[in-house]
Amino acid sequence: MGLIILHWNAHSLISNGQELKQYVSTCSHPPQVICIQETWLIPEIDFRIPGYTSIRQDRPGNDRHGGCAFFIHSTISYREISIQSNMECGAVEIYLTNSAISLINIYHCKQSFKIQDFLNILNKLTSPVVLCGDFNAHNPLWGSSHLDSKGRVIDNLLEKTDLVLLNDGNGTRINPNGSLSPLDLSFVSYELATKCSWRIHQDNFGSDHFPIVISFFESPAPVDTSNISRWNFKKTDWVHYSSVCLMSINSHIVDNDVDRFNSTLIKLIVDAGNLSIPKTKPNSKRGMPWWNTECTAEKNTPTSL
């Protein structure tokens, strides 16, 4: 199974995130990487998808609008890419079986952006690119009824780079009057254009935007878990764990904001575990990427002198 990326303007994970979780848990081939725009999260809210690691770019302060996030499945090898930009965005590099891709997740609701904003990001990347998100840009090139300044900037970006637009002209956002607008865009480097497929998912999960699914034909590389330390439950001091929980988890943590209360409760439970449960030592030996089953068979074959 190849790599599957889903990008979606959630219009609040607080309101619509449960439907996304339901989809992921019941889908026969769930996306390994999920890119969210308009998360509407603040640091005090801990939104999780079981089996996924989150990388969030919340808006500063207590602004509950905007924001971007990645949710990356635990089986995927990746690294976060540090980006300084005027746009709300994040970037990660995803490792495939024989290659890697740089994935950029963007939400832009302001009136304008400049081509240099994109070039500053692209110039930092070394692997082929997937650029996706809600750009709030209009251009007949991807099915809009008119051309605006942001659509013109993206048009120029396509001329100056090797990026290819994947959209098929259909709308992705439900307007107040019931019509559709193609605001959620997907671009890939030229060399990736023939190695993936693009489609609009037909369930909007409660948002005013439909999710976009990009499926690659190449599979993701497996994660090396040999150097990850884990809790050693066999050596847990359960008396100390219970004592810590009794002292820290009480009526004072009750909050009318259920998401903040959930985040506080999870943190206290994890903190109690860290104080009471020792961790295993990670394996310091690095695996050899060239080692395969034939090498193992040869190693186990008796040799005669």
Short mmCIF file of C-alpha atoms in Angstrom, two decimals:
data_model
loop_
_atom_site.label_atom_id
_atom_site.label_comp_id
_atom_site.label_asym_id
_atom_site.label_seq_id
_atom_site.Cartn_x
_atom_site.Cartn_y
_atom_site.Cartn_z
CA MET A 1 0.00 0.00 0.00
CA GLY A 2 1.41 3.38 -1.02
CA LEU A 3 1.55 6.55 1.03
CA ILE A 4 -1.81 8.28 1.49
CA ILE A 5 -2.00 11.97 2.43
CA LEU A 6 -5.24 13.65 3.46
CA HIS A 7 -5.44 17.45 3.70
CA TRP A 8 -8.50 19.19 5.04
CA ASN A 9 -9.70 22.55 6.34
CA ALA A 10 -11.44 21.29 9.47
CA HIS A 11 -13.03 24.63 10.43
CA SER A 12 -12.35 23.60 14.06
CA LEU A 13 -11.07 20.24 15.23
CA ILE A 14 -12.92 20.92 18.47
CA SER A 15 -16.24 20.77 16.61
CA ASN A 16 -15.44 18.40 13.74
CA GLY A 17 -12.45 16.38 14.92
CA GLN A 18 -14.50 13.48 16.28
CA GLU A 19 -15.87 12.72 12.82
CA LEU A 20 -12.30 12.67 11.47
CA LYS A 21 -11.30 10.23 14.22
CA GLN A 22 -14.27 8.02 13.38
CA TYR A 23 -13.28 7.97 9.71
CA VAL A 24 -9.65 7.12 10.48
CA SER A 25 -10.62 4.31 12.87
CA THR A 26 -13.06 2.66 10.44
CA CYS A 27 -11.40 3.30 7.07
CA SER A 28 -9.92 0.19 5.42
CA HIS A 29 -6.94 2.23 4.15
CA PRO A 30 -6.61 5.26 6.44
CA PRO A 31 -4.25 8.10 5.51
CA GLN A 32 -0.78 7.80 7.03
CA VAL A 33 -0.33 11.58 6.99
CA ILE A 34 -3.09 14.08 7.76
CA CYS A 35 -2.65 17.83 7.15
CA ILE A 36 -5.18 20.07 8.86
CA GLN A 37 -5.90 23.75 8.31
CA GLU A 38 -8.04 25.88 10.64
CA THR A 39 -7.49 23.63 13.63
CA TRP A 40 -8.81 26.33 16.00
CA LEU A 41 -6.62 24.84 18.74
CA ILE A 42 -4.74 26.57 21.53
CA PRO A 43 -1.85 25.02 23.50
CA GLU A 44 -4.11 24.14 26.46
CA ILE A 45 -6.20 21.83 24.26
CA ASP A 46 -4.68 18.42 23.62
CA PHE A 47 -6.31 16.97 20.50
CA ARG A 48 -5.08 13.48 19.64
CA ILE A 49 -5.76 10.82 17.04
CA PRO A 50 -4.88 7.33 18.35
CA GLY A 51 -1.84 5.90 16.60
CA TYR A 52 -0.70 9.28 15.25
CA THR A 53 1.91 11.83 16.32
CA SER A 54 0.84 15.46 16.13
CA ILE A 55 2.90 18.45 15.01
CA ARG A 56 0.98 21.65 15.56
CA GLN A 57 1.33 25.28 14.56
CA ASP A 58 -1.25 26.98 16.79
CA ARG A 59 -1.91 30.68 16.47
CA PRO A 60 -0.20 32.67 19.24
CA GLY A 61 -2.15 33.84 22.25
CA ASN A 62 -5.69 32.63 22.76
CA ASP A 63 -6.77 33.12 19.14
CA ARG A 64 -8.97 30.06 18.56
CA HIS A 65 -9.04 30.50 14.79
CA GLY A 66 -6.58 29.47 12.11
CA GLY A 67 -3.73 27.12 12.89
CA CYS A 68 -2.22 24.14 11.07
CA ALA A 69 -1.34 20.63 12.18
CA PHE A 70 0.14 17.37 10.96
CA PHE A 71 -0.97 13.98 12.25
CA ILE A 72 1.55 11.34 11.22
CA HIS A 73 0.97 7.63 11.76
CA SER A 74 3.37 5.86 14.10
CA THR A 75 4.54 3.59 11.27
CA ILE A 76 5.88 6.51 9.22
CA SER A 77 9.49 7.74 9.28
CA TYR A 78 9.72 11.51 9.10
CA ARG A 79 11.50 14.62 10.34
CA GLU A 80 10.10 18.05 11.05
CA ILE A 81 11.45 20.90 8.92
CA SER A 82 11.89 24.26 10.65
CA ILE A 83 10.34 27.09 8.62
CA GLN A 84 10.15 30.81 9.26
CA SER A 85 7.40 32.32 7.13
CA ASN A 86 4.81 35.09 6.99
CA MET A 87 2.22 32.42 6.22
CA GLU A 88 0.62 29.94 8.60
CA CYS A 89 2.38 26.75 7.59
CA GLY A 90 4.40 23.75 8.64
CA ALA A 91 6.65 21.29 6.85
CA VAL A 92 7.87 17.71 7.31
CA GLU A 93 10.00 15.35 5.27
CA ILE A 94 8.39 11.94 4.78
CA TYR A 95 10.65 8.98 4.01
CA LEU A 96 9.44 6.52 1.39
CA THR A 97 10.93 3.13 0.50
CA ASN A 98 13.41 4.50 -2.03
CA SER A 99 13.05 8.26 -1.73
CA ALA A 100 11.63 11.13 0.35
CA ILE A 101 9.17 13.96 -0.10
CA SER A 102 8.88 17.36 1.56
CA LEU A 103 5.29 18.06 2.62
CA ILE A 104 4.17 21.66 3.18
CA ASN A 105 0.84 22.39 4.90
CA ILE A 106 -0.50 25.94 4.41
CA TYR A 107 -3.48 27.96 5.58
CA HIS A 108 -3.74 31.50 4.25
CA CYS A 109 -6.75 33.72 4.96
CA LYS A 110 -5.20 37.16 4.46
CA GLN A 111 -5.88 39.37 1.46
CA SER A 112 -2.54 38.81 -0.26
CA PHE A 113 0.78 36.98 -0.34
CA LYS A 114 3.91 37.32 -2.45
CA ILE A 115 5.63 34.80 -4.66
CA GLN A 116 8.75 35.26 -2.53
CA ASP A 117 6.84 33.89 0.48
CA PHE A 118 6.65 30.55 -1.35
CA LEU A 119 10.14 30.68 -2.81
CA ASN A 120 11.65 31.28 0.63
CA ILE A 121 10.09 28.00 1.77
CA LEU A 122 10.85 25.98 -1.36
CA ASN A 123 14.50 27.06 -1.40
CA LYS A 124 15.04 25.38 1.98
CA LEU A 125 13.86 21.98 0.78
CA THR A 126 16.02 19.31 -0.79
CA SER A 127 13.50 16.59 -1.70
CA PRO A 128 10.55 16.68 -4.13
CA VAL A 129 7.64 18.74 -2.81
CA VAL A 130 3.98 18.28 -1.97
CA LEU A 131 2.41 21.70 -1.29
CA CYS A 132 -1.16 21.58 -0.04
CA GLY A 133 -3.74 23.47 1.98
CA ASP A 134 -6.35 26.20 1.88
CA PHE A 135 -4.90 29.14 -0.04
CA ASN A 136 -8.13 31.17 -0.40
CA ALA A 137 -6.98 32.00 -3.93
CA HIS A 138 -9.10 32.20 -7.08
CA ASN A 139 -8.02 31.34 -10.61
CA PRO A 140 -9.89 29.76 -13.56
CA LEU A 141 -6.86 27.45 -13.82
CA TRP A 142 -8.31 25.36 -10.98
CA GLY A 143 -11.98 26.05 -11.61
CA SER A 144 -12.67 29.45 -10.03
CA SER A 145 -15.12 31.84 -11.62
CA HIS A 146 -12.64 34.74 -11.48
CA LEU A 147 -8.97 35.62 -11.03
CA ASP A 148 -7.76 37.47 -7.93
CA SER A 149 -4.33 38.72 -6.85
CA LYS A 150 -3.47 35.56 -4.91
CA GLY A 151 -4.50 33.38 -7.84
CA ARG A 152 -2.19 35.42 -10.06
CA VAL A 153 0.71 34.93 -7.61
CA ILE A 154 0.24 31.16 -7.65
CA ASP A 155 0.03 31.23 -11.44
CA ASN A 156 3.42 32.97 -11.50
CA LEU A 157 4.76 30.45 -8.97
CA LEU A 158 3.88 27.59 -11.30
CA GLU A 159 5.74 29.33 -14.12
CA LYS A 160 8.89 29.88 -12.04
CA THR A 161 9.06 26.41 -10.44
CA ASP A 162 8.51 22.78 -11.43
CA LEU A 163 5.31 22.55 -9.37
CA VAL A 164 2.30 20.89 -10.99
CA LEU A 165 -1.33 21.50 -9.95
CA LEU A 166 -3.27 18.29 -9.16
CA ASN A 167 -6.78 19.79 -8.80
CA ASP A 168 -9.34 18.69 -11.40
CA GLY A 169 -11.48 21.86 -11.37
CA ASN A 170 -14.17 20.66 -8.96
CA GLY A 171 -15.13 22.68 -5.88
CA THR A 172 -13.82 21.80 -2.44
CA ARG A 173 -15.52 24.42 -0.22
CA ILE A 174 -19.28 24.79 0.38
CA ASN A 175 -20.27 28.45 0.10
CA PRO A 176 -23.15 29.95 2.15
CA ASN A 177 -25.39 29.86 -0.95
CA GLY A 178 -24.70 26.16 -1.47
CA SER A 179 -22.34 26.54 -4.42
CA LEU A 180 -18.79 25.12 -4.40
CA SER A 181 -15.46 26.91 -4.70
CA PRO A 182 -12.06 25.25 -5.34
CA LEU A 183 -10.07 26.81 -2.48
CA ASP A 184 -8.18 23.72 -1.29
CA LEU A 185 -5.23 23.19 -3.63
CA SER A 186 -2.61 20.48 -4.08
CA PHE A 187 0.70 20.90 -5.89
CA VAL A 188 3.56 18.45 -6.40
CA SER A 189 6.99 18.60 -7.98
CA TYR A 190 6.99 17.59 -11.64
CA GLU A 191 8.69 14.26 -10.92
CA LEU A 192 5.85 13.28 -8.53
CA ALA A 193 2.95 14.23 -10.81
CA THR A 194 2.77 10.81 -12.50
CA LYS A 195 3.39 8.91 -9.25
CA CYS A 196 0.20 9.86 -7.41
CA SER A 197 -3.55 10.25 -7.75
CA TRP A 198 -5.84 13.04 -6.47
CA ARG A 199 -9.48 13.00 -5.40
CA ILE A 200 -12.03 14.87 -3.28
CA HIS A 201 -13.43 12.82 -0.39
CA GLN A 202 -17.22 12.98 -0.43
CA ASP A 203 -17.74 13.34 3.35
CA ASN A 204 -16.90 16.79 4.71
CA PHE A 205 -16.93 15.57 8.37
CA GLY A 206 -19.03 18.59 9.39
CA SER A 207 -16.72 21.26 7.96
CA ASP A 208 -17.51 23.63 5.10
CA HIS A 209 -14.55 22.08 3.22
CA PHE A 210 -14.21 18.60 1.74
CA PRO A 211 -11.01 16.65 2.48
CA ILE A 212 -8.53 16.01 -0.33
CA VAL A 213 -6.84 12.61 -0.68
CA ILE A 214 -3.49 12.24 -2.45
CA SER A 215 -2.38 8.64 -2.94
CA PHE A 216 1.20 7.80 -3.89
CA PHE A 217 2.20 4.56 -5.56
CA GLU A 218 5.39 4.25 -3.49
CA SER A 219 5.13 2.91 0.04
CA PRO A 220 6.46 4.75 3.11
CA ALA A 221 9.63 3.51 4.75
CA PRO A 222 9.13 1.57 8.02
CA VAL A 223 9.99 3.21 11.33
CA ASP A 224 13.06 1.97 13.21
CA THR A 225 11.70 1.45 16.74
CA SER A 226 14.82 -0.21 18.16
CA ASN A 227 16.09 3.00 19.78
CA ILE A 228 12.81 4.03 21.45
CA SER A 229 12.58 3.69 25.22
CA ARG A 230 9.31 2.41 26.68
CA TRP A 231 7.74 2.14 30.11
CA ASN A 232 8.72 -1.10 31.85
CA PHE A 233 5.40 -1.98 33.52
CA LYS A 234 6.89 -5.08 35.18
CA LYS A 235 8.90 -2.78 37.48
CA THR A 236 6.15 -0.26 38.21
CA ASP A 237 5.83 1.06 41.76
CA TRP A 238 2.03 0.96 41.81
CA VAL A 239 1.82 2.22 45.39
CA HIS A 240 3.77 5.36 44.46
CA TYR A 241 1.77 5.73 41.24
CA SER A 242 -1.53 5.61 43.17
CA SER A 243 -0.21 8.09 45.73
CA VAL A 244 0.85 10.58 43.04
CA CYS A 245 -2.52 10.25 41.28
CA LEU A 246 -4.44 10.81 44.52
CA MET A 247 -2.45 13.97 45.28
CA SER A 248 -2.62 15.51 41.81
CA ILE A 249 -5.99 14.38 40.43
CA ASN A 250 -8.71 16.06 42.49
CA SER A 251 -11.68 18.38 42.14
CA HIS A 252 -9.43 21.41 41.56
CA ILE A 253 -8.65 20.26 38.01
CA VAL A 254 -12.33 20.20 36.97
CA ASP A 255 -12.88 22.67 34.11
CA ASN A 256 -16.01 23.74 32.25
CA ASP A 257 -13.94 23.52 29.05
CA VAL A 258 -14.07 19.76 28.44
CA ASP A 259 -11.11 19.78 26.03
CA ARG A 260 -8.88 21.64 28.50
CA PHE A 261 -10.03 19.33 31.30
CA ASN A 262 -9.19 16.29 29.15
CA SER A 263 -5.72 17.68 28.37
CA THR A 264 -5.02 18.40 32.05
CA LEU A 265 -6.16 14.93 33.13
CA ILE A 266 -4.03 13.16 30.50
CA LYS A 267 -0.96 15.21 31.47
CA LEU A 268 -1.34 14.36 35.16
CA ILE A 269 -1.70 10.64 34.42
CA VAL A 270 1.39 10.66 32.20
CA ASP A 271 3.37 12.66 34.77
CA ALA A 272 2.44 10.10 37.46
CA GLY A 273 3.65 7.34 35.15
CA ASN A 274 6.97 9.08 34.52
CA LEU A 275 7.51 9.35 38.30
CA SER A 276 6.59 5.73 39.05
CA ILE A 277 7.42 3.58 36.02
CA PRO A 278 11.03 3.06 34.89
CA LYS A 279 11.80 3.02 31.17
CA THR A 280 13.68 0.47 29.14
CA LYS A 281 17.03 1.42 27.66
CA PRO A 282 16.94 2.11 23.93
CA ASN A 283 18.99 -0.09 21.65
CA SER A 284 22.10 1.87 20.76
CA LYS A 285 22.92 -0.38 17.80
CA ARG A 286 21.79 1.11 14.51
CA GLY A 287 20.20 -1.23 11.97
CA MET A 288 21.95 -1.79 8.65
CA PRO A 289 19.65 -0.80 5.77
CA TRP A 290 21.28 -3.33 3.41
CA TRP A 291 20.61 -6.31 5.71
CA ASN A 292 17.87 -8.62 4.39
CA THR A 293 16.57 -12.16 4.81
CA GLU A 294 19.27 -13.57 2.53
CA CYS A 295 21.95 -12.11 4.83
CA THR A 296 20.24 -13.71 7.85
CA ALA A 297 20.08 -17.10 6.10
CA GLU A 298 23.75 -16.90 5.15
CA LYS A 299 24.71 -15.91 8.69
CA ASN A 300 22.89 -18.94 10.11
CA THR A 301 24.34 -21.41 7.59
CA PRO A 302 27.04 -23.61 9.19
CA THR A 303 30.44 -23.35 7.55
CA SER A 304 32.92 -26.19 7.32
CA LEU A 305 36.64 -25.72 7.84
#
